[in-house]
PDB file of C-alpha atoms and ligand atoms in Angstrom:
ATOM      1  CA  MET B  89       7.335 -12.378  -4.912  1.00  0.00           C
ATOM      2  CA  LYS B  90      10.458 -10.319  -4.228  1.00  0.00           C
ATOM      3  CA  THR B  91      11.151  -6.650  -4.699  1.00  0.00           C
ATOM      4  CA  ARG B  92      14.298  -4.588  -4.603  1.00  0.00           C
ATOM      5  CA  ILE B  93      14.660  -2.165  -1.680  1.00  0.00           C
ATOM      6  CA  ASN B  94      17.252   0.590  -1.976  1.00  0.00           C
ATOM      7  CA  GLU B  95      17.405   1.496   1.728  1.00  0.00           C
ATOM      8  CA  ILE B  96      15.566   1.346   5.042  1.00  0.00           C
ATOM      9  CA  PHE B  97      16.214   4.079   7.597  1.00  0.00           C
ATOM     10  CA  ALA B  98      14.629   5.998  10.455  1.00  0.00           C
ATOM     11  CA  SER B  99      14.489   9.765  10.061  1.00  0.00           C
ATOM     12  CA  ILE B 100      12.314  12.858  10.239  1.00  0.00           C
ATOM     13  CA  GLN B 101       9.791  13.675   7.528  1.00  0.00           C
ATOM     14  CA  GLY B 102      10.945  16.893   5.891  1.00  0.00           C
ATOM     15  CA  GLU B 103       8.130  17.589   3.439  1.00  0.00           C
ATOM     16  CA  GLY B 104       4.457  18.439   3.541  1.00  0.00           C
ATOM     17  CA  PRO B 105       1.923  18.613   6.391  1.00  0.00           C
ATOM     18  CA  VAL B 106       3.459  15.820   8.506  1.00  0.00           C
ATOM     19  CA  VAL B 107       6.847  17.560   8.549  1.00  0.00           C
ATOM     20  CA  GLY B 108       8.797  16.904  11.741  1.00  0.00           C
ATOM     21  CA  TYR B 109       7.307  13.503  12.518  1.00  0.00           C
ATOM     22  CA  LYS B 110       9.552  10.477  12.959  1.00  0.00           C
ATOM     23  CA  GLN B 111       9.112   7.972  10.158  1.00  0.00           C
ATOM     24  CA  LEU B 112      10.603   4.684   9.070  1.00  0.00           C
ATOM     25  CA  PHE B 113      11.495   5.138   5.410  1.00  0.00           C
ATOM     26  CA  ILE B 114      11.458   2.195   2.999  1.00  0.00           C
ATOM     27  CA  ARG B 115      12.879   3.281  -0.339  1.00  0.00           C
ATOM     28  CA  PHE B 116      11.819   1.136  -3.305  1.00  0.00           C
ATOM     29  CA  CYS B 117      14.005   0.814  -6.406  1.00  0.00           C
ATOM     30  CA  GLY B 118      12.935   1.956  -9.850  1.00  0.00           C
ATOM     31  CA  CYS B 119      10.780   4.767 -11.165  1.00  0.00           C
ATOM     32  CA  ASN B 120       8.514   5.125 -14.201  1.00  0.00           C
ATOM     33  CA  LEU B 121       9.425   8.827 -14.611  1.00  0.00           C
ATOM     34  CA  ASN B 122      12.684  10.622 -15.281  1.00  0.00           C
ATOM     35  CA  CYS B 123      12.354  14.111 -13.806  1.00  0.00           C
ATOM     36  CA  GLU B 124      15.051  16.619 -14.707  1.00  0.00           C
ATOM     37  CA  TYR B 125      15.622  17.601 -11.062  1.00  0.00           C
ATOM     38  CA  CYS B 126      15.693  14.052  -9.643  1.00  0.00           C
ATOM     39  CA  ASP B 127      18.587  13.607  -7.220  1.00  0.00           C
ATOM     40  CA  THR B 128      17.402  10.379  -5.591  1.00  0.00           C
ATOM     41  CA  GLU B 129      19.546   7.269  -5.841  1.00  0.00           C
ATOM     42  CA  PHE B 130      17.120   4.374  -6.254  1.00  0.00           C
ATOM     43  CA  THR B 131      18.823   1.965  -8.642  1.00  0.00           C
ATOM     44  CA  ASN B 132      20.808  -0.347  -6.353  1.00  0.00           C
ATOM     45  CA  GLY B 133      19.316  -2.438  -3.614  1.00  0.00           C
ATOM     46  CA  GLU B 134      18.725  -5.711  -1.867  1.00  0.00           C
ATOM     47  CA  GLU B 135      15.885  -8.095  -2.715  1.00  0.00           C
ATOM     48  CA  PHE B 136      13.285  -8.963  -0.068  1.00  0.00           C
ATOM     49  CA  THR B 137      10.170 -11.097   0.055  1.00  0.00           C
ATOM     50  CA  PRO B 138       7.238  -9.488   1.935  1.00  0.00           C
ATOM     51  CA  GLN B 139       7.915 -11.859   4.835  1.00  0.00           C
ATOM     52  CA  GLU B 140      11.633 -11.025   4.936  1.00  0.00           C
ATOM     53  CA  LEU B 141      10.980  -7.279   4.928  1.00  0.00           C
ATOM     54  CA  THR B 142       8.351  -7.634   7.672  1.00  0.00           C
ATOM     55  CA  GLN B 143      10.764  -9.672   9.779  1.00  0.00           C
ATOM     56  CA  LYS B 144      13.531  -7.107   9.289  1.00  0.00           C
ATOM     57  CA  ILE B 145      11.557  -4.006  10.214  1.00  0.00           C
ATOM     58  CA  THR B 146       9.686  -5.573  13.129  1.00  0.00           C
ATOM     59  CA  SER B 147      12.864  -7.003  14.666  1.00  0.00           C
ATOM     60  CA  GLU B 148      15.057  -3.926  14.130  1.00  0.00           C
ATOM     61  CA  TYR B 149      12.603  -1.099  14.882  1.00  0.00           C
ATOM     62  CA  ASP B 150       9.897  -0.318  17.434  1.00  0.00           C
ATOM     63  CA  LEU B 151       7.232   0.475  14.854  1.00  0.00           C
ATOM     64  CA  LYS B 152       4.828   1.919  17.452  1.00  0.00           C
ATOM     65  CA  SER B 153       7.329   4.733  18.128  1.00  0.00           C
ATOM     66  CA  PHE B 154       7.001   6.029  14.553  1.00  0.00           C
ATOM     67  CA  HIS B 155       4.321   8.356  13.256  1.00  0.00           C
ATOM     68  CA  SER B 156       4.208   6.164  10.156  1.00  0.00           C
ATOM     69  CA  ILE B 157       6.101   4.039   7.679  1.00  0.00           C
ATOM     70  CA  SER B 158       6.935   6.022   4.547  1.00  0.00           C
ATOM     71  CA  LEU B 159       6.852   3.993   1.346  1.00  0.00           C
ATOM     72  CA  THR B 160       9.085   6.043  -0.896  1.00  0.00           C
ATOM     73  CA  GLY B 161      11.288   5.692  -3.932  1.00  0.00           C
ATOM     74  CA  GLY B 162      11.719   5.792  -6.803  1.00  0.00           C
ATOM     75  CA  GLU B 163       8.073   4.913  -7.232  1.00  0.00           C
ATOM     76  CA  PRO B 164       6.761   2.423  -4.640  1.00  0.00           C
ATOM     77  CA  LEU B 165       3.598   1.675  -6.638  1.00  0.00           C
ATOM     78  CA  LEU B 166       5.755  -0.027  -9.284  1.00  0.00           C
ATOM     79  CA  SER B 167       6.113  -2.781  -6.651  1.00  0.00           C
ATOM     80  CA  VAL B 168       2.358  -3.234  -6.345  1.00  0.00           C
ATOM     81  CA  GLU B 169       2.442  -7.056  -6.421  1.00  0.00           C
ATOM     82  CA  PHE B 170       4.880  -6.983  -3.514  1.00  0.00           C
ATOM     83  CA  LEU B 171       2.819  -4.378  -1.631  1.00  0.00           C
ATOM     84  CA  LYS B 172      -0.326  -6.518  -1.954  1.00  0.00           C
ATOM     85  CA  GLU B 173       1.396  -9.130   0.208  1.00  0.00           C
ATOM     86  CA  PHE B 174       3.507  -6.860   2.395  1.00  0.00           C
ATOM     87  CA  LEU B 175       0.932  -4.302   3.550  1.00  0.00           C
ATOM     88  CA  PRO B 176      -1.471  -6.860   5.113  1.00  0.00           C
ATOM     89  CA  LEU B 177       1.481  -8.244   7.110  1.00  0.00           C
ATOM     90  CA  ILE B 178       2.176  -4.881   8.784  1.00  0.00           C
ATOM     91  CA  LYS B 179      -1.409  -3.651   9.007  1.00  0.00           C
ATOM     92  CA  GLY B 180      -2.125  -2.007  12.370  1.00  0.00           C
ATOM     93  CA  LYS B 181       1.534  -1.766  13.461  1.00  0.00           C
ATOM     94  CA  THR B 182       1.713   1.929  12.518  1.00  0.00           C
ATOM     95  CA  LYS B 183       0.255   4.188   9.833  1.00  0.00           C
ATOM     96  CA  ILE B 184       1.234   3.786   6.185  1.00  0.00           C
ATOM     97  CA  TYR B 185       2.334   6.926   4.348  1.00  0.00           C
ATOM     98  CA  LEU B 186       2.720   6.635   0.575  1.00  0.00           C
ATOM     99  CA  GLU B 187       5.017   9.033  -1.290  1.00  0.00           C
ATOM    100  CA  THR B 188       4.142   8.710  -4.951  1.00  0.00           C
ATOM    101  CA  ASN B 189       4.554  10.501  -8.262  1.00  0.00           C
ATOM    102  CA  ALA B 190       0.773  10.040  -8.669  1.00  0.00           C
ATOM    103  CA  THR B 191       0.753   8.511 -12.139  1.00  0.00           C
ATOM    104  CA  LEU B 192      -0.051   4.800 -11.505  1.00  0.00           C
ATOM    105  CA  THR B 193      -3.754   4.929 -10.639  1.00  0.00           C
ATOM    106  CA  ASN B 194      -4.525   1.269 -11.307  1.00  0.00           C
ATOM    107  CA  ASN B 195      -1.714   0.202  -8.988  1.00  0.00           C
ATOM    108  CA  LEU B 196      -2.971   2.541  -6.250  1.00  0.00           C
ATOM    109  CA  LEU B 197      -6.437   0.993  -6.458  1.00  0.00           C
ATOM    110  CA  GLU B 198      -4.983  -2.436  -5.715  1.00  0.00           C
ATOM    111  CA  VAL B 199      -3.514  -1.352  -2.338  1.00  0.00           C
ATOM    112  CA  LYS B 200      -5.611   1.680  -1.456  1.00  0.00           C
ATOM    113  CA  ASP B 201      -7.301   0.002   1.519  1.00  0.00           C
ATOM    114  CA  TYR B 202      -3.954  -0.238   3.326  1.00  0.00           C
ATOM    115  CA  ILE B 203      -2.823   3.377   2.857  1.00  0.00           C
ATOM    116  CA  ASP B 204      -3.508   6.030   5.537  1.00  0.00           C
ATOM    117  CA  ILE B 205      -1.849   9.132   4.026  1.00  0.00           C
ATOM    118  CA  ILE B 206      -0.862   9.936   0.449  1.00  0.00           C
ATOM    119  CA  SER B 207       1.765  12.470  -0.515  1.00  0.00           C
ATOM    120  CA  ALA B 208       1.070  12.809  -4.241  1.00  0.00           C
ATOM    121  CA  ASP B 209       3.100  14.862  -6.680  1.00  0.00           C
ATOM    122  CA  ILE B 210       1.732  17.215  -9.269  1.00  0.00           C
ATOM    123  CA  LYS B 211       4.727  17.505 -11.578  1.00  0.00           C
ATOM    124  CA  LEU B 212       5.229  20.735 -13.491  1.00  0.00           C
ATOM    125  CA  GLU B 213       6.536  20.404 -17.017  1.00  0.00           C
ATOM    126  CA  SER B 214       8.653  23.533 -16.437  1.00  0.00           C
ATOM    127  CA  ALA B 215      10.527  21.757 -13.605  1.00  0.00           C
ATOM    128  CA  THR B 216      10.498  18.099 -14.681  1.00  0.00           C
ATOM    129  CA  GLY B 217      10.451  18.267 -18.481  1.00  0.00           C
ATOM    130  CA  LEU B 218       7.407  15.916 -18.415  1.00  0.00           C
ATOM    131  CA  ASN B 219       3.732  16.555 -19.101  1.00  0.00           C
ATOM    132  CA  THR B 220       1.856  14.362 -16.621  1.00  0.00           C
ATOM    133  CA  PHE B 221      -1.107  16.569 -15.615  1.00  0.00           C
ATOM    134  CA  ASP B 222      -3.784  14.201 -16.935  1.00  0.00           C
ATOM    135  CA  LYS B 223      -2.288  11.285 -15.038  1.00  0.00           C
ATOM    136  CA  HIS B 224      -2.175  13.307 -11.801  1.00  0.00           C
ATOM    137  CA  GLU B 225      -5.789  14.373 -12.175  1.00  0.00           C
ATOM    138  CA  ASN B 226      -6.946  10.806 -12.688  1.00  0.00           C
ATOM    139  CA  PHE B 227      -4.837   9.613  -9.737  1.00  0.00           C
ATOM    140  CA  LEU B 228      -6.083  12.304  -7.346  1.00  0.00           C
ATOM    141  CA  GLN B 229      -9.704  11.641  -8.284  1.00  0.00           C
ATOM    142  CA  ASN B 230      -9.138   8.114  -6.980  1.00  0.00           C
ATOM    143  CA  CYS B 231      -7.751   9.145  -3.568  1.00  0.00           C
ATOM    144  CA  GLN B 232     -11.163   9.701  -1.952  1.00  0.00           C
ATOM    145  CA  ASN B 233     -11.404   8.702   1.720  1.00  0.00           C
ATOM    146  CA  ILE B 234      -7.635   8.850   2.200  1.00  0.00           C
ATOM    147  CA  GLU B 235      -5.860  11.830   3.762  1.00  0.00           C
ATOM    148  CA  THR B 236      -4.128  13.216   0.666  1.00  0.00           C
ATOM    149  CA  PHE B 237      -2.157  16.300  -0.262  1.00  0.00           C
ATOM    150  CA  ALA B 238      -0.438  17.197  -3.508  1.00  0.00           C
ATOM    151  CA  LYS B 239       3.128  18.438  -3.521  1.00  0.00           C
ATOM    152  CA  ILE B 240       4.214  20.815  -6.290  1.00  0.00           C
ATOM    153  CA  VAL B 241       7.953  21.352  -6.725  1.00  0.00           C
ATOM    154  CA  PHE B 242       8.509  24.642  -8.528  1.00  0.00           C
ATOM    155  CA  ASP B 243      11.317  26.899  -9.639  1.00  0.00           C
ATOM    156  CA  GLU B 244      11.560  30.232 -11.423  1.00  0.00           C
ATOM    157  CA  LYS B 245      10.230  28.657 -14.651  1.00  0.00           C
ATOM    158  CA  ILE B 246       6.706  27.993 -13.286  1.00  0.00           C
ATOM    159  CA  THR B 247       4.076  29.403 -15.672  1.00  0.00           C
ATOM    160  CA  LYS B 248       0.647  30.999 -15.257  1.00  0.00           C
ATOM    161  CA  GLU B 249      -0.900  28.069 -17.165  1.00  0.00           C
ATOM    162  CA  GLU B 250       0.671  25.567 -14.769  1.00  0.00           C
ATOM    163  CA  ILE B 251      -0.680  27.440 -11.746  1.00  0.00           C
ATOM    164  CA  SER B 252      -4.160  27.385 -13.321  1.00  0.00           C
ATOM    165  CA  GLN B 253      -3.907  23.671 -14.169  1.00  0.00           C
ATOM    166  CA  CYS B 254      -2.829  22.783 -10.607  1.00  0.00           C
ATOM    167  CA  CYS B 255      -5.643  24.838  -9.098  1.00  0.00           C
ATOM    168  CA  ASN B 256      -8.168  23.246 -11.477  1.00  0.00           C
ATOM    169  CA  ILE B 257      -7.123  19.763 -10.362  1.00  0.00           C
ATOM    170  CA  ALA B 258      -7.300  20.837  -6.705  1.00  0.00           C
ATOM    171  CA  GLN B 259     -10.750  22.367  -7.147  1.00  0.00           C
ATOM    172  CA  LYS B 260     -12.059  19.168  -8.742  1.00  0.00           C
ATOM    173  CA  THR B 261     -10.561  16.896  -6.086  1.00  0.00           C
ATOM    174  CA  GLY B 262     -10.657  19.139  -2.989  1.00  0.00           C
ATOM    175  CA  ILE B 263      -7.103  18.343  -1.928  1.00  0.00           C
ATOM    176  CA  GLU B 264      -4.623  20.583  -0.186  1.00  0.00           C
ATOM    177  CA  LEU B 265      -1.724  21.887  -2.299  1.00  0.00           C
ATOM    178  CA  VAL B 266       1.772  22.088  -0.829  1.00  0.00           C
ATOM    179  CA  LEU B 267       4.145  24.317  -2.765  1.00  0.00           C
ATOM    180  CA  GLN B 268       7.759  23.254  -2.423  1.00  0.00           C
ATOM    181  CA  PRO B 269      10.554  25.405  -3.857  1.00  0.00           C
ATOM    182  CA  LYS B 270      13.159  23.400  -5.723  1.00  0.00           C
ATOM    183  CA  MET B 271      16.367  23.126  -3.704  1.00  0.00           C
ATOM    184  CA  ILE B 272      19.953  23.318  -4.847  1.00  0.00           C
ATOM    185  CA  GLY B 273      21.867  21.547  -2.101  1.00  0.00           C
ATOM    186  CA  ASP B 274      20.475  22.955   1.152  1.00  0.00           C
ATOM    187  CA  LYS B 275      19.428  26.283  -0.393  1.00  0.00           C
ATOM    188  CA  MET B 276      16.186  27.252  -2.116  1.00  0.00           C
ATOM    189  CA  SER B 277      16.646  27.794  -5.850  1.00  0.00           C
ATOM    190  CA  VAL B 278      14.310  30.826  -5.709  1.00  0.00           C
ATOM    191  CA  THR B 279      14.106  33.850  -3.426  1.00  0.00           C
ATOM    192  CA  ALA B 280      11.706  34.237  -0.501  1.00  0.00           C
ATOM    193  CA  ASP B 281      10.005  37.075  -2.421  1.00  0.00           C
ATOM    194  CA  PHE B 282       9.417  34.780  -5.398  1.00  0.00           C
ATOM    195  CA  CYS B 283       7.954  32.122  -3.069  1.00  0.00           C
ATOM    196  CA  ASN B 284       5.547  34.683  -1.617  1.00  0.00           C
ATOM    197  CA  GLU B 285       4.557  35.805  -5.081  1.00  0.00           C
ATOM    198  CA  ILE B 286       3.824  32.219  -6.182  1.00  0.00           C
ATOM    199  CA  LEU B 287       1.861  31.453  -3.005  1.00  0.00           C
ATOM    200  CA  GLU B 288      -0.187  34.596  -3.633  1.00  0.00           C
ATOM    201  CA  LYS B 289      -0.942  33.529  -7.210  1.00  0.00           C
ATOM    202  CA  PHE B 290      -2.064  30.083  -6.076  1.00  0.00           C
ATOM    203  CA  THR B 291      -4.204  31.298  -3.183  1.00  0.00           C
ATOM    204  CA  GLN B 292      -5.987  33.817  -5.419  1.00  0.00           C
ATOM    205  CA  LYS B 293      -7.336  30.801  -7.314  1.00  0.00           C
ATOM    206  CA  TYR B 294      -7.369  28.139  -4.577  1.00  0.00           C
ATOM    207  CA  PRO B 295      -6.956  29.131  -0.894  1.00  0.00           C
ATOM    208  CA  ASN B 296      -6.120  25.657   0.466  1.00  0.00           C
ATOM    209  CA  CYS B 297      -2.390  26.016  -0.338  1.00  0.00           C
ATOM    210  CA  ARG B 298       0.689  26.096   1.845  1.00  0.00           C
ATOM    211  CA  LEU B 299       4.327  26.796   1.107  1.00  0.00           C
ATOM    212  CA  ILE B 300       6.641  24.313   2.875  1.00  0.00           C
ATOM    213  CA  PRO B 301      10.325  24.054   1.908  1.00  0.00           C
ATOM    214  CA  GLN B 302      12.214  20.782   2.378  1.00  0.00           C
ATOM    215  CA  VAL B 303      12.923  21.024   6.106  1.00  0.00           C
ATOM    216  CA  HIS B 304      15.187  17.940   6.262  1.00  0.00           C
ATOM    217  CA  LYS B 305      17.757  19.856   4.177  1.00  0.00           C
ATOM    218  CA  PHE B 306      17.946  22.531   6.909  1.00  0.00           C
ATOM    219  CA  LEU B 307      18.051  19.886   9.639  1.00  0.00           C
ATOM    220  CA  ASP B 308      20.788  18.081   7.711  1.00  0.00           C
ATOM    221  CA  VAL B 309      19.043  14.705   8.004  1.00  0.00           C
ATOM    222  CA  ARG B 310      18.066  12.331   5.224  1.00  0.00           C
TER     223      ARG B 310
HETATM  224  S1  SF4 N 449       9.196  10.722  -9.773  1.00  0.00           S
HETATM  225 FE1  SF4 N 449      10.577  11.152  -8.065  1.00  0.00          FE
HETATM  226  S2  SF4 N 449      11.991   9.400  -8.012  1.00  0.00           S
HETATM  227 FE2  SF4 N 449      10.946   9.362 -10.031  1.00  0.00          FE
HETATM  228  S3  SF4 N 449      12.357  10.478 -11.399  1.00  0.00           S
HETATM  229 FE3  SF4 N 449      10.849  11.970 -10.615  1.00  0.00          FE
HETATM  230  S4  SF4 N 449      11.825  12.889  -8.774  1.00  0.00           S
HETATM  231 FE4  SF4 N 449      12.963  10.983  -9.283  1.00  0.00          FE
END
């Protein structure tokens, strides 16, 4: 069983509640979505078996010095057959942090026991051009017993209905919401006033919300 890995690199997590921690990023190739704002290159890569990837990261990095390994993409859960072999090989070496578009629930269930933290997206149709709310709700209902937050990338097109739908999902699942303004280069695509206004609208319906911009863009790291 081989999978294609786009890149492996050490950096600082720039999104969500574990912002600022050092992570080893493993970027998987391929994605099942096609978001309008996607700027991630995840098509090219090198093939690894689970054993080869384990050998590479354990020989080249001191895994204990990292807060966690970030499985990112693309969509890492597309490589679920690979993960079923790979994750047991690195179990206990450091925490496993999954960055996912939160649409592949059945794949999550196959590897859930090996995941410590989930960064799950709730995609807004106004920002991505896709309607995936039902899939996110189903996914988040299956994240019990794992530290999970949902990241919502928004821009000036966010609607009242979307805010209500996000808060409904959060109320049903009890997860924290992280509002992330869409970036254009290293600048926010919306004003600070607009961010405050959106945070206010969310917290009126669901108080467990935070606004965290992409800090790695300010730090100028990957
Ligand atoms: S889910 Fe993420 S990687 Fe996939 S298309 Fe959307 S932004 Fe890009």
